[in-house]
Coordinates of C-alpha atoms and ligand atoms in Angstrom, one line a residue:
Chain A
X205 CA 30.5 46.3 -32.3
X206 CA 32.0 43.1 -30.7
X207 CA 31.7 44.9 -27.3
X208 CA 28.1 46.1 -27.6
X209 CA 26.9 42.8 -28.7
X210 CA 28.9 41.0 -25.9
X211 CA 26.8 43.9 -23.8
X212 CA 23.4 43.9 -25.0
X213 CA 22.4 40.8 -22.9
X214 CA 23.2 42.5 -19.7
X215 CA 21.6 45.5 -21.1
X216 CA 18.4 44.1 -22.1
X217 CA 18.2 42.2 -18.6
X218 CA 18.6 45.7 -16.9
X219 CA 15.9 46.9 -19.1
X220 CA 13.4 44.7 -18.0
X221 CA 14.2 45.6 -14.3
X222 CA 13.9 49.2 -15.2
X223 CA 10.8 48.8 -17.1
X224 CA 9.3 46.4 -14.4
X225 CA 10.0 49.0 -11.3
X226 CA 9.2 51.9 -13.5
X227 CA 5.8 50.6 -14.3
X228 CA 5.2 49.2 -10.5
X229 CA 6.3 52.7 -9.1
X230 CA 4.1 54.4 -11.6
X231 CA 1.1 52.6 -10.5
X232 CA 1.9 53.2 -7.0
X233 CA 2.6 56.9 -7.4
X234 CA -0.8 57.1 -9.0
X235 CA -2.6 55.4 -6.3
X236 CA -1.0 57.3 -3.9
X237 CA -1.3 60.8 -5.8
X238 CA -4.8 60.4 -6.1
X239 CA -5.6 59.8 -2.6
X240 CA -3.1 62.4 -1.4
X241 CA -4.8 65.0 -4.0
X242 CA -8.2 63.8 -2.5
X243 CA -7.0 64.4 1.3
X244 CA -5.6 68.0 0.1
X245 CA -8.9 69.1 -1.2
X246 CA -10.5 67.6 1.7
X247 CA -12.5 70.0 4.0
X248 CA -11.5 67.9 6.8
X249 CA -8.5 69.9 8.3
X250 CA -6.3 67.1 9.8
X251 CA -6.6 65.3 6.7
X252 CA -5.3 68.4 4.6
X253 CA -2.2 68.5 7.0
X254 CA -1.2 64.9 6.5
X255 CA -1.2 65.4 2.7
X256 CA 0.7 68.8 2.9
X257 CA 3.2 67.3 4.9
X258 CA 3.9 64.3 3.0
X259 CA 4.1 66.3 -0.1
X260 CA 6.3 69.1 1.2
X261 CA 8.7 66.6 2.8
X262 CA 8.9 64.6 -0.3
X263 CA 9.4 67.8 -2.5
X264 CA 11.8 69.1 0.1
X265 CA 14.2 66.3 -0.1
X266 CA 16.5 64.4 -2.5
X267 CA 15.4 61.4 -3.9
X268 CA 18.5 59.9 -3.0
X269 CA 18.2 60.5 0.6
X270 CA 14.6 59.2 0.6
X271 CA 16.1 56.2 -1.1
X272 CA 18.5 55.7 1.6
X273 CA 16.0 56.7 4.2
X274 CA 13.6 54.1 3.1
X275 CA 16.2 51.1 2.3
X276 CA 18.7 51.5 5.1
X277 CA 16.9 53.6 7.5
X278 CA 13.4 51.9 7.6
X279 CA 15.3 48.6 6.9
X280 CA 17.5 48.7 9.9
X281 CA 13.7 48.3 12.2
X282 CA 13.9 44.6 12.9
X283 CA 10.2 44.2 11.9
X284 CA 10.7 45.5 8.5
X285 CA 12.5 44.1 5.7
X286 CA 12.1 45.2 2.1
X287 CA 14.4 43.9 -0.5
X288 CA 16.4 46.1 -2.9
X289 CA 13.4 45.9 -5.3
X290 CA 10.6 46.7 -3.3
X291 CA 12.7 49.6 -1.3
X292 CA 13.0 51.0 -5.0
X293 CA 9.6 50.8 -5.8
X294 CA 8.3 52.1 -2.8
X295 CA 10.9 55.1 -3.1
X296 CA 10.2 56.1 -6.7
X297 CA 6.3 55.6 -6.4
X298 CA 6.2 57.7 -3.0
X299 CA 8.4 60.6 -4.6
X300 CA 6.3 60.4 -7.8
X301 CA 2.8 60.4 -5.4
X302 CA 3.8 63.7 -3.9
X303 CA 4.3 65.3 -7.6
X304 CA 1.3 63.6 -8.9
X305 CA -0.8 64.5 -6.0
X306 CA -0.1 68.3 -6.7
X307 CA -0.6 67.5 -10.4
X308 CA -4.2 66.1 -9.9
X309 CA -4.8 68.7 -7.5
X310 CA -4.2 71.5 -9.8
X311 CA -6.5 69.2 -12.1
X312 CA -9.4 68.8 -10.4
X313 CA -9.2 72.5 -9.1
X314 CA -8.8 73.7 -13.0
X315 CA -12.4 72.3 -13.6
X316 CA -15.1 75.0 -13.4
X317 CA -17.2 74.8 -10.6
X318 CA -20.6 75.1 -12.6
X319 CA -19.4 71.2 -13.5
X320 CA -19.8 70.4 -9.8
X321 CA -23.0 72.2 -9.2
X322 CA -24.8 70.9 -12.4
X323 CA -23.9 67.4 -11.1
X324 CA -24.9 67.7 -7.3
X325 CA -28.2 69.2 -8.4
X326 CA -29.0 66.3 -10.4
X327 CA -28.7 64.0 -7.2
X328 CA -25.3 62.9 -8.1
X329 CA -23.2 62.2 -4.8
X330 CA -20.1 64.1 -4.1
X331 CA -17.9 60.8 -5.0
X332 CA -19.8 60.2 -8.2
X333 CA -19.4 63.9 -9.2
X334 CA -15.5 63.0 -8.6
X335 CA -15.7 59.8 -10.7
X336 CA -18.0 60.5 -13.5
X337 CA -17.7 64.4 -14.3
X338 CA -14.6 66.4 -12.6
X339 CA -12.1 63.3 -12.8
X340 CA -12.2 62.5 -16.7
X341 CA -12.3 66.1 -17.4
X342 CA -9.0 66.7 -15.1
X343 CA -7.5 63.8 -16.4
X344 CA -7.6 65.1 -20.0
X345 CA -6.1 68.5 -18.8
X346 CA -3.5 66.6 -16.5
X347 CA -2.1 64.2 -19.2
X348 CA 0.7 66.8 -20.3
X349 CA 2.2 67.7 -16.8
X350 CA 1.6 63.8 -15.9
X351 CA 3.8 62.5 -18.9
X352 CA 6.4 65.1 -17.7
X353 CA 6.3 63.4 -14.3
X354 CA 6.2 60.0 -15.6
X355 CA 9.5 60.8 -17.3
X356 CA 11.6 62.4 -14.4
X357 CA 10.5 59.0 -12.6
X358 CA 11.6 57.0 -15.3
X359 CA 15.2 59.0 -15.2
X360 CA 15.0 58.5 -11.3
X361 CA 14.9 54.8 -11.5
X362 CA 18.5 55.0 -12.8
X363 CA 19.7 56.0 -9.0
X364 CA 18.5 52.7 -7.9
X365 CA 21.2 51.2 -8.8
X366 CA 23.1 52.5 -6.2
X367 CA 21.7 50.3 -3.7
X368 CA 22.7 47.2 -5.9
X369 CA 19.6 46.9 -8.0
X370 CA 20.2 45.2 -11.5
X371 CA 18.4 47.7 -13.6
X372 CA 19.8 49.2 -16.8
X373 CA 21.9 51.5 -15.4
X374 CA 23.7 49.0 -12.9
X375 CA 23.6 46.4 -16.0
X376 CA 25.5 49.2 -17.7
X377 CA 28.1 49.0 -15.0
X378 CA 28.5 45.6 -14.9
X379 CA 28.7 45.4 -18.8
X380 CA 31.4 48.1 -18.7
X381 CA 33.5 46.0 -16.4
X382 CA 33.2 42.9 -18.9
X383 CA 34.4 44.7 -21.9
X384 CA 36.2 47.8 -20.6
X385 CA 34.7 49.8 -23.4
X386 CA 33.0 52.6 -21.3
X387 CA 32.0 54.7 -23.8
X388 CA 30.2 52.8 -26.3
X389 CA 28.2 51.0 -23.2
X390 CA 27.3 54.4 -21.8
X391 CA 26.3 55.8 -25.2
X392 CA 24.4 52.4 -25.9
X393 CA 22.9 52.9 -22.1
X394 CA 21.8 56.5 -23.0
X395 CA 20.4 55.5 -26.2
X396 CA 18.3 52.8 -24.7
X397 CA 16.7 55.3 -22.1
X398 CA 16.2 57.7 -25.2
X399 CA 14.0 55.4 -26.7
X400 CA 12.1 54.5 -23.6
X401 CA 11.4 57.9 -23.2
X402 CA 10.6 58.4 -26.3
X403 CA 8.0 55.8 -26.9
X404 CA 6.4 57.1 -23.3
X405 CA 5.9 60.4 -25.0
X406 CA 4.5 58.9 -28.0
X407 CA 2.1 56.8 -25.9
X408 CA 1.3 60.1 -24.0
X409 CA 0.6 62.0 -27.4
X410 CA -1.6 59.5 -28.4
X411 CA -3.6 59.3 -25.3
X412 CA -4.0 62.9 -25.4
X413 CA -5.4 62.7 -28.9
X414 CA -8.0 60.2 -28.0
X415 CA -9.0 62.1 -24.9
X416 CA -9.2 65.3 -26.5
X417 CA -11.7 67.8 -25.1
X418 CA -14.6 68.1 -27.5
Chain B
X91 CA -49.9 72.1 1.7
X92 CA -47.1 74.4 -0.7
X93 CA -44.6 72.7 -2.2
X94 CA -42.1 75.1 -1.3
X95 CA -41.9 76.8 2.3
X96 CA -39.1 79.4 3.0
X97 CA -39.3 81.2 6.7
X98 CA -36.8 83.7 8.0
X99 CA -34.3 82.7 5.4
X100 CA -31.0 84.0 5.9
X101 CA -27.8 83.5 4.2
X102 CA -24.4 84.9 4.5
X103 CA -21.0 84.7 2.9
X104 CA -18.6 85.5 5.6
X105 CA -19.5 88.6 7.0
X106 CA -21.5 89.9 3.8
X107 CA -25.3 88.9 4.6
X108 CA -26.6 88.4 1.4
X109 CA -30.3 87.1 2.2
X110 CA -31.6 88.9 5.2
X111 CA -35.1 87.6 5.8
X112 CA -36.7 85.8 3.0
X113 CA -40.5 84.3 3.5
X114 CA -41.7 82.6 0.5
X115 CA -44.5 80.1 -0.3
X116 CA -44.8 78.2 -3.5
X117 CA -47.7 76.2 -4.3
X118 CA -47.9 73.1 -6.7
X119 CA -47.6 73.7 -10.6
X120 CA -47.0 77.4 -9.7
X121 CA -44.6 79.5 -12.1
X122 CA -43.2 82.1 -9.8
X123 CA -40.6 84.4 -11.3
X124 CA -38.0 86.4 -9.5
X125 CA -36.6 89.5 -10.7
X126 CA -34.5 92.3 -9.1
X127 CA -31.2 94.3 -9.5
X128 CA -28.3 92.3 -10.0
X129 CA -26.6 91.5 -6.7
X130 CA -30.0 91.4 -4.9
X131 CA -29.3 88.0 -3.7
X132 CA -32.1 86.2 -6.5
X133 CA -29.3 83.4 -7.2
X134 CA -28.4 82.8 -3.9
X135 CA -32.1 82.4 -3.0
X136 CA -32.4 79.8 -5.6
X137 CA -29.4 78.2 -4.9
X138 CA -30.6 77.6 -1.1
X139 CA -33.8 75.7 -2.4
X140 CA -31.8 73.1 -3.4
X141 CA -29.0 73.6 -1.0
X142 CA -26.2 74.4 -3.4
X143 CA -25.7 77.1 -1.0
X144 CA -25.4 76.4 2.8
X145 CA -28.2 78.1 4.6
X146 CA -26.9 80.0 7.5
X147 CA -30.6 80.5 9.4
X148 CA -34.0 80.1 8.8
X149 CA -36.2 77.0 7.4
X150 CA -36.7 75.6 3.7
X151 CA -39.4 73.2 3.5
X152 CA -39.6 71.0 0.3
X153 CA -42.5 68.8 -0.1
X154 CA -42.9 68.5 3.6
X155 CA -39.0 68.2 4.1
X156 CA -36.7 70.6 6.1
X157 CA -33.8 70.6 4.2
X158 CA -31.9 72.6 6.7
X159 CA -32.3 69.8 9.1
X160 CA -28.6 68.2 9.0
X161 CA -29.7 64.4 9.1
X162 CA -31.9 65.0 5.6
X163 CA -30.3 63.4 2.5
X164 CA -29.6 65.9 0.5
X165 CA -29.0 64.1 -2.6
X166 CA -32.4 62.3 -2.4
X167 CA -34.2 65.9 -2.3
X168 CA -32.3 67.1 -5.1
X169 CA -33.3 64.5 -7.5
X170 CA -36.5 66.0 -7.3
X171 CA -35.6 69.1 -8.2
X172 CA -34.1 70.1 -11.5
X173 CA -32.0 73.4 -12.2
X174 CA -31.2 74.9 -15.1
X175 CA -27.8 77.6 -14.9
X176 CA -27.1 80.6 -16.6
X177 CA -23.8 79.4 -18.1
X178 CA -25.4 75.8 -19.1
X179 CA -22.9 73.6 -17.5
X180 CA -23.3 70.7 -19.9
X181 CA -20.7 68.1 -19.4
X182 CA -18.5 68.6 -22.1
X183 CA -16.7 65.2 -22.1
X184 CA -20.3 63.3 -22.6
X185 CA -22.8 63.4 -25.8
X186 CA -25.7 65.3 -25.5
X187 CA -27.8 61.8 -25.0
X188 CA -25.1 60.9 -22.4
X189 CA -25.4 64.3 -20.7
X190 CA -29.4 63.2 -20.2
X191 CA -29.1 60.0 -19.1
X192 CA -26.3 60.2 -16.8
X193 CA -28.2 61.1 -13.6
X194 CA -31.3 58.4 -14.3
X195 CA -28.6 55.8 -14.8
X196 CA -26.2 56.5 -11.9
X197 CA -28.5 58.1 -9.6
X198 CA -31.8 56.4 -10.1
X199 CA -30.2 53.1 -11.3
X200 CA -32.6 53.2 -14.4
X201 CA -31.4 50.8 -17.3
X202 CA -29.5 52.3 -20.0
X203 CA -32.1 51.3 -22.9
X204 CA -34.8 52.7 -20.9
X205 CA -32.9 55.9 -20.0
X206 CA -32.2 56.4 -23.6
X207 CA -35.3 56.0 -24.7
X208 CA -36.7 58.2 -22.3
X209 CA -33.8 60.6 -22.9
X210 CA -34.5 60.6 -27.1
X211 CA -38.0 61.3 -25.9
X212 CA -36.9 64.7 -23.9
X213 CA -34.4 65.6 -26.7
X214 CA -37.3 65.4 -29.0
X215 CA -39.7 67.5 -26.8
X216 CA -36.9 70.1 -26.9
X217 CA -36.3 69.8 -30.5
X218 CA -32.9 68.3 -30.5
X219 CA -33.5 64.8 -31.3
X220 CA -31.0 64.9 -33.9
X221 CA -28.1 66.2 -31.7
X222 CA -28.1 63.0 -29.5
X223 CA -24.9 62.2 -30.9
X224 CA -23.3 65.6 -30.6
X225 CA -21.2 66.9 -27.7
X226 CA -21.9 70.1 -26.3
X227 CA -19.2 72.0 -27.8
X228 CA -20.8 71.4 -31.3
X229 CA -24.1 73.3 -30.0
X230 CA -25.4 76.7 -30.1
X231 CA -26.2 78.4 -26.8
X232 CA -29.8 77.9 -27.2
X233 CA -29.3 74.3 -28.1
X234 CA -26.9 73.6 -25.0
X235 CA -29.7 75.1 -22.8
X236 CA -32.4 73.2 -24.4
X237 CA -30.0 70.2 -23.5
X238 CA -29.8 71.4 -19.9
X239 CA -33.4 71.4 -19.5
X240 CA -34.0 68.1 -21.2
X241 CA -31.2 66.8 -18.9
X242 CA -33.0 68.4 -15.8
X243 CA -36.4 66.9 -16.7
X244 CA -34.7 63.5 -17.2
X245 CA -35.0 62.9 -13.5
X246 CA -38.8 63.5 -13.2
X247 CA -38.5 66.3 -11.2
X248 CA -41.3 67.9 -8.9
X249 CA -39.8 71.3 -9.1
X250 CA -37.6 73.2 -11.9
X251 CA -35.5 76.1 -10.6
X252 CA -34.1 78.5 -13.3
X253 CA -31.2 80.7 -12.8
X254 CA -31.3 83.1 -15.8
X255 CA -31.5 80.6 -18.2
X256 CA -31.4 82.9 -20.9
X257 CA -29.2 85.8 -19.9
X258 CA -26.0 83.8 -21.7
X259 CA -27.8 84.0 -25.2
X260 CA -27.7 85.8 -28.0
X261 CA -30.8 87.5 -28.4
X262 CA -32.1 85.5 -31.3
X263 CA -31.9 82.3 -29.1
X264 CA -33.7 83.7 -26.6
X265 CA -37.0 82.8 -27.8
X266 CA -36.5 79.0 -28.4
X267 CA -35.6 78.5 -24.9
X268 CA -38.4 80.6 -23.2
X269 CA -40.7 78.4 -25.6
X270 CA -39.6 75.1 -23.8
X271 CA -40.0 76.6 -20.5
X272 CA -43.7 78.2 -21.6
X273 CA -44.6 74.7 -22.5
X274 CA -43.3 73.0 -19.4
X275 CA -45.4 75.5 -17.5
X276 CA -48.3 74.5 -19.3
X277 CA -47.9 70.9 -18.5
X278 CA -48.2 71.9 -14.8
X279 CA -44.5 72.3 -13.5
X280 CA -43.8 74.0 -10.6
X281 CA -41.2 76.6 -11.7
X282 CA -39.1 79.2 -9.8
X283 CA -37.6 81.5 -12.4
X284 CA -34.9 84.2 -12.1
X285 CA -35.2 86.3 -15.0
X286 CA -34.6 89.4 -16.5
X287 CA -37.1 88.8 -19.4
X288 CA -40.1 90.7 -18.1
X289 CA -42.4 89.7 -21.1
X290 CA -42.0 85.8 -20.0
X291 CA -42.8 86.8 -16.4
X292 CA -45.7 88.6 -17.3
X293 CA -47.2 86.3 -19.9
X294 CA -46.2 82.6 -18.0
X295 CA -45.5 83.8 -14.4
X296 CA -48.6 83.4 -12.1
X297 CA -46.5 85.1 -9.6
X298 CA -43.7 87.4 -9.3
X299 CA -41.3 88.4 -6.5
X300 CA -39.2 91.3 -6.7
X301 CA -36.0 91.0 -5.0
X302 CA -34.0 94.0 -3.6
X303 CA -30.8 94.1 -0.8
X304 CA -31.5 90.5 0.5
X305 CA -35.2 91.0 0.9
X306 CA -38.4 90.4 -1.0
X307 CA -39.5 93.5 -1.5
X308 CA -43.0 93.1 -3.1
X309 CA -44.7 90.3 -4.6
X310 CA -47.9 89.9 -6.8
X311 CA -49.5 88.5 -9.6
X312 CA -47.8 89.7 -12.9
X313 CA -50.3 92.4 -13.9
X314 CA -50.6 93.8 -10.7
X315 CA -46.9 93.9 -9.8
X316 CA -45.9 95.4 -13.5
X317 CA -49.1 97.6 -13.5
X318 CA -49.2 98.6 -10.3
X319 CA -46.0 98.5 -8.3
X320 CA -46.6 99.4 -4.4
X321 CA -42.8 100.2 -3.4
X322 CA -40.6 102.9 -4.5
X323 CA -38.0 100.7 -5.0
X324 CA -40.0 98.3 -7.5
X325 CA -41.2 101.3 -9.3
X326 CA -37.5 102.5 -10.0
X327 CA -36.3 99.3 -10.7
X328 CA -39.2 98.7 -13.5
X329 CA -38.8 102.0 -14.9
X330 CA -35.4 101.1 -15.6
X331 CA -36.0 97.7 -17.2
X332 CA -39.6 98.2 -19.1
Ligands
ADP1052 N1 -19.9 82.2 -3.2 C1 -19.9 83.7 -2.8 N2 -19.1 84.2 -1.8 C2 -19.2 85.6 -1.5 N3 -20.1 86.4 -2.1 C3 -21.2 85.8 -2.8 C4 -20.9 84.5 -3.1 N4 -22.3 84.2 -4.1 C5 -22.8 85.3 -4.2 N5 -22.1 86.6 -3.3 C6 -22.7 87.7 -3.3 O1 -23.6 87.8 -2.8 C7 -24.4 88.9 -3.4 C8 -25.7 88.2 -4.2 O2 -25.1 87.5 -5.2 P1 -26.3 86.9 -6.2 O3 -27.2 86.1 -5.2 O4 -25.8 86.2 -7.2 O5 -27.2 88.2 -7.0 P2 -28.2 88.2 -8.1 O6 -28.1 86.9 -8.4 O7 -29.4 89.0 -7.4 O8 -27.5 88.6 -8.9 C9 -23.4 89.6 -4.3 O9 -23.0 90.7 -3.8 C10 -22.6 88.5 -4.5 O10 -21.2 89.3 -4.7
MG1053 MG1 -27.7 85.7 -10.3

């Protein structure tokens, strides 16, 4: 017990960093995902390709390589200098963005064409149709898969400890070397991640019920 | 001048030519019913009138504006053309009243208070005032279609297009929808109605177009078209449906 209470301050500090990076990269991922999904569905071919290349490149490579590419690779240019946290957020955000793009695209495509036809026949523009008719319905359908990806991204943040970000995993490392109680510390770190993910799925369930299709 | 004028309209989907050479003229306040076998191009014709389908060739002039002109603002044209679909296409995430007021608020920038008031009037007109706060999923087919009509009317359209508005309905609900359409016709709405309801076409239609194979084969006032069809294809179609 003593080791755990000694470790707790470290772990809570790490937890803060993890939550911060997670939320920031989730927001970044959502913005990128929405843009890429719209590009992917655009009738303009080159825009299509851009989105497709991006999505395939992210999905076809390990996130660790993406992290090294962004943190070490891009930072090797003189005119780019990202701190660790920024590189971490950008990596997880770009990574999640590719998956979100596919989720959003599938969600949009699952909405009956008749909805768009009705909206356009009333004089709504294409973007008004997206905003008021298609996306609100698509979002409800996307929520479960969306939650899955958010959980994966949350777990992905633990990889960021490799470049020295002081997240929960990294702080677990620190606490272990301070206490030499690897079993207890890593067990507690696991429990904290588990609670975090559990809370996330509770939130998702709540949103799903609130937005239930009537 | 006619409110709708269609000349040499052609429409293909890929290599499939669906509308081959359509010419039609529709006057203000006229109720034109379009009949014909399934697959003859009736829906496609109707959907070309508000450019839900891209027009392959020919001219469609709505209230003096050639909508095939790429420079035209089609959203503006559509604001004045209401459309009612076979499958209702109500917005399931919005209440009945929100369905009706969405376009006036977002497209015409009418205030919420004014649109709500007008929306309630229209719902009263189609007999669904008490359903204003229900969701489409809670309505019967007939009720849905009446909401869809109210939704289209909320934009004060000059023309109403109906694509088989009663075909997806249980028989006992057909009457309530036709009744609303009949009232609309009596109020002087210009209407183009694709329908299998020959009784409606006969009673309410000013003119009937018979389509087959991508052409308007024959057109006439209902009494003549039904009583004295000229073309063999019209005769054979009518003998099957009457
Ligand atoms: N979006 C589309 N893509 C390809 N073919 C289509 C499309 N819409 C309609 N068609 C074809 O065009 C023909 C006419 O269809 P439609 O206008 O719906 O006929 P109707 O309403 O008279 O039954 C049919 O052969 C149909 O399969
Ligand atoms: Mg049809």
